[in-house]
mmCIF file of C-alpha atoms in Angstrom:
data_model
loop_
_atom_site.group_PDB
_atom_site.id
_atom_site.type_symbol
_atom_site.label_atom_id
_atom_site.label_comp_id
_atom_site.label_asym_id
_atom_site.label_seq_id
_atom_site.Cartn_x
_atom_site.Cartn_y
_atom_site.Cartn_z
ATOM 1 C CA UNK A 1 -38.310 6.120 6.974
ATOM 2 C CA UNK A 2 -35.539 5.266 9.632
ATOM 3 C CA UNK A 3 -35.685 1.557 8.175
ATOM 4 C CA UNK A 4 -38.560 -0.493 6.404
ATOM 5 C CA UNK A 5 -38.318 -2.110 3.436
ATOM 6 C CA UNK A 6 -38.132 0.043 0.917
ATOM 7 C CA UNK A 7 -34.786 0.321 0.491
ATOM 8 C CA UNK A 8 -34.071 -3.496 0.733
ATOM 9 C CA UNK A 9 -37.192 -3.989 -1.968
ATOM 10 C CA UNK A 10 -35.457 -1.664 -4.203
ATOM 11 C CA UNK A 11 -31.758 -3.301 -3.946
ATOM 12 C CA UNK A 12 -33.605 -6.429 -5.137
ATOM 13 C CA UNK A 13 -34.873 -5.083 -8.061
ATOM 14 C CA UNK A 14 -31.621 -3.499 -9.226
ATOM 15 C CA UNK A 15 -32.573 0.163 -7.690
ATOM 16 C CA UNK A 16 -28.940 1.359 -6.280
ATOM 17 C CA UNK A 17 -30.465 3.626 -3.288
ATOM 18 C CA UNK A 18 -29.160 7.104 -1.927
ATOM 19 C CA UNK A 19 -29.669 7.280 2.069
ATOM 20 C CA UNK A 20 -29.248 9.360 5.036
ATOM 21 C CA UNK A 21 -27.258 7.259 7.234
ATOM 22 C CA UNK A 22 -29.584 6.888 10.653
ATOM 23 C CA UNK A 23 -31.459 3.840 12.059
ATOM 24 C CA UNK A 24 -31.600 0.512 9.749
ATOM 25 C CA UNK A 25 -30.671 2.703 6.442
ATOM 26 C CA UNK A 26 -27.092 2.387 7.491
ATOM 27 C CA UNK A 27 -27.558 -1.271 7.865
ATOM 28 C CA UNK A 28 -28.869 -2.190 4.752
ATOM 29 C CA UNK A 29 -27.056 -0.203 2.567
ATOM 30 C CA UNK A 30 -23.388 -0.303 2.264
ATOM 31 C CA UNK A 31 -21.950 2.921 1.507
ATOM 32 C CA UNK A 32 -18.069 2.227 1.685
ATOM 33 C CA UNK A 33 -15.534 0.674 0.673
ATOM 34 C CA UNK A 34 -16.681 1.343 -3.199
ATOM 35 C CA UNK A 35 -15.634 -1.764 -4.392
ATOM 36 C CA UNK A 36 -18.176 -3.300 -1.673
ATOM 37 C CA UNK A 37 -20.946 -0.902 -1.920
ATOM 38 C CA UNK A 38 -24.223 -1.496 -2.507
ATOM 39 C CA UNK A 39 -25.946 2.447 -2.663
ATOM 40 C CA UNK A 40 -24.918 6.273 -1.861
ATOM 41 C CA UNK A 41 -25.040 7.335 1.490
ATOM 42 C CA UNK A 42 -25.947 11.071 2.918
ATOM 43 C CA UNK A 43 -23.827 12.177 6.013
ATOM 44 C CA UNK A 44 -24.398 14.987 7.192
ATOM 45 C CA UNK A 45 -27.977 15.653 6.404
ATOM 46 C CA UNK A 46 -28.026 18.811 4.939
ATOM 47 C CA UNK A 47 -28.810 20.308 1.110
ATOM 48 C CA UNK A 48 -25.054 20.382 0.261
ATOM 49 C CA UNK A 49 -24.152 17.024 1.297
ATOM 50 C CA UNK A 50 -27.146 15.672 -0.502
ATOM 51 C CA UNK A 51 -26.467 17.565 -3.674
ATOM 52 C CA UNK A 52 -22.774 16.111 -3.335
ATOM 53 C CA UNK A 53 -24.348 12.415 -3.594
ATOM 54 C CA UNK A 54 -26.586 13.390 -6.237
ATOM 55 C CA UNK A 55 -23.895 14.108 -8.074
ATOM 56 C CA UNK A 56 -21.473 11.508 -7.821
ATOM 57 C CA UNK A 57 -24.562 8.932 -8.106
ATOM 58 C CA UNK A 58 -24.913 10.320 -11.190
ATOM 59 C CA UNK A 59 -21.433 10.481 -12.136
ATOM 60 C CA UNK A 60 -21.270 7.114 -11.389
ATOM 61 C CA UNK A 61 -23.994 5.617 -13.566
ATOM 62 C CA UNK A 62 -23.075 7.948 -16.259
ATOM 63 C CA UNK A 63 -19.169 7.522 -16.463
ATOM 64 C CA UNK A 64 -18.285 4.200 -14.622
ATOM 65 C CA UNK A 65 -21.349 2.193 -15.826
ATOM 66 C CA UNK A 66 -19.033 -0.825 -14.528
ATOM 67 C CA UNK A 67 -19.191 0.166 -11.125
ATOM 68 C CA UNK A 68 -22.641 1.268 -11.292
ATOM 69 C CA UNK A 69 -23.971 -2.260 -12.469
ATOM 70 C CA UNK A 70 -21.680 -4.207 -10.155
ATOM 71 C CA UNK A 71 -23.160 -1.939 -7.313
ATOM 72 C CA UNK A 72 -26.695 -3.093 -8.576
ATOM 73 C CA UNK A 73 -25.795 -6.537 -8.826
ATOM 74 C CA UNK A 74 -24.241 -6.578 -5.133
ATOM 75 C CA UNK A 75 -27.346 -5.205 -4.005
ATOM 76 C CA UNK A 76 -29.494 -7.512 -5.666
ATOM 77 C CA UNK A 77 -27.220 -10.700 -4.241
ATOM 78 C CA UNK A 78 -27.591 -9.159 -0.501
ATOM 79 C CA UNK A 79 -29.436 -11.663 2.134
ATOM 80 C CA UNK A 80 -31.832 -9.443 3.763
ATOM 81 C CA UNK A 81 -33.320 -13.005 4.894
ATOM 82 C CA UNK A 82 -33.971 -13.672 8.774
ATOM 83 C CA UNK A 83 -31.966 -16.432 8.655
ATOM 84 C CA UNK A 84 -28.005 -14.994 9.188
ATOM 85 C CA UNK A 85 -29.940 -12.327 11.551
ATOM 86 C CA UNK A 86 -30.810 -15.812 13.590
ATOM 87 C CA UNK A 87 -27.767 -16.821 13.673
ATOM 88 C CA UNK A 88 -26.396 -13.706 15.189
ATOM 89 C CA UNK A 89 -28.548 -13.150 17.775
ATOM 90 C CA UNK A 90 -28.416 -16.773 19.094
ATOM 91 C CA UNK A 91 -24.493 -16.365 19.116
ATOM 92 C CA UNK A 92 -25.148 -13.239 21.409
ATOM 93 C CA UNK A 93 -27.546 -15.043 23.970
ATOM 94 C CA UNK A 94 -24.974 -17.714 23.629
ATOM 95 C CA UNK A 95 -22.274 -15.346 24.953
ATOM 96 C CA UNK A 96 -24.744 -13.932 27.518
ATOM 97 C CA UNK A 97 -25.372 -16.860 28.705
ATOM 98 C CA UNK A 98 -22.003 -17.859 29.211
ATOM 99 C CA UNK A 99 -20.813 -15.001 30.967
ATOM 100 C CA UNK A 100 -24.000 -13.361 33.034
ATOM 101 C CA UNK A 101 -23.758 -10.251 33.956
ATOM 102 C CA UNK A 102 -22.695 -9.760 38.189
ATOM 103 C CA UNK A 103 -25.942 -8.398 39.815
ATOM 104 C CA UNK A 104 -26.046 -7.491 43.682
#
């Protein structure tokens, strides 16, 4: 799914999630830096890269349990809210507005 919810849902409830890193996936999840991330995140998309992730998802639950939980606990903290995404897109019509494109 290039974005949904399922992903968000999941972040709420703790679930750290492993993505491909297309459409809204890479804007939900944050991948990098580590000590900001919030899930895993597969780039390229092929067998290798997602065996790769597998791997250090697992690594990372298994031998920095620290990390892991603090990447569950950013995820569960994000604001996947409308209200900031308000915010943000008035600022842009703001700038639009105050700078209008030149048309012929």
């Amino acid at each position: 799914e290039p974005c949904g919810l399922p992903q968000m849902c999941a972040q709420r409830y703790g679930t750290v999630p492993i993505v491909t890193l297309c459409g809204g996936l890479k804007d939900s999840v944050i991948v990098e830096p580590e000590d900001v991330a919030t899930g895993f995140g597969i780039l390229p998309l092929n067998i290798n890269k997602f065996k790769e992730i597998c791997y250090a998802a697992f690594d990372t639950y298994y031998s920095k349990p620290e990390a892991f939980q603090a990447m569950q606990r950013r995820g569960m903290e994000t604001d996947f809210s409308w209200c900031p995404r308000i915010d943000e897109y008035a600022q842009i019509l703001d700038w639009t507005l105050a700078d209008p494109p030149f048309v012929r």
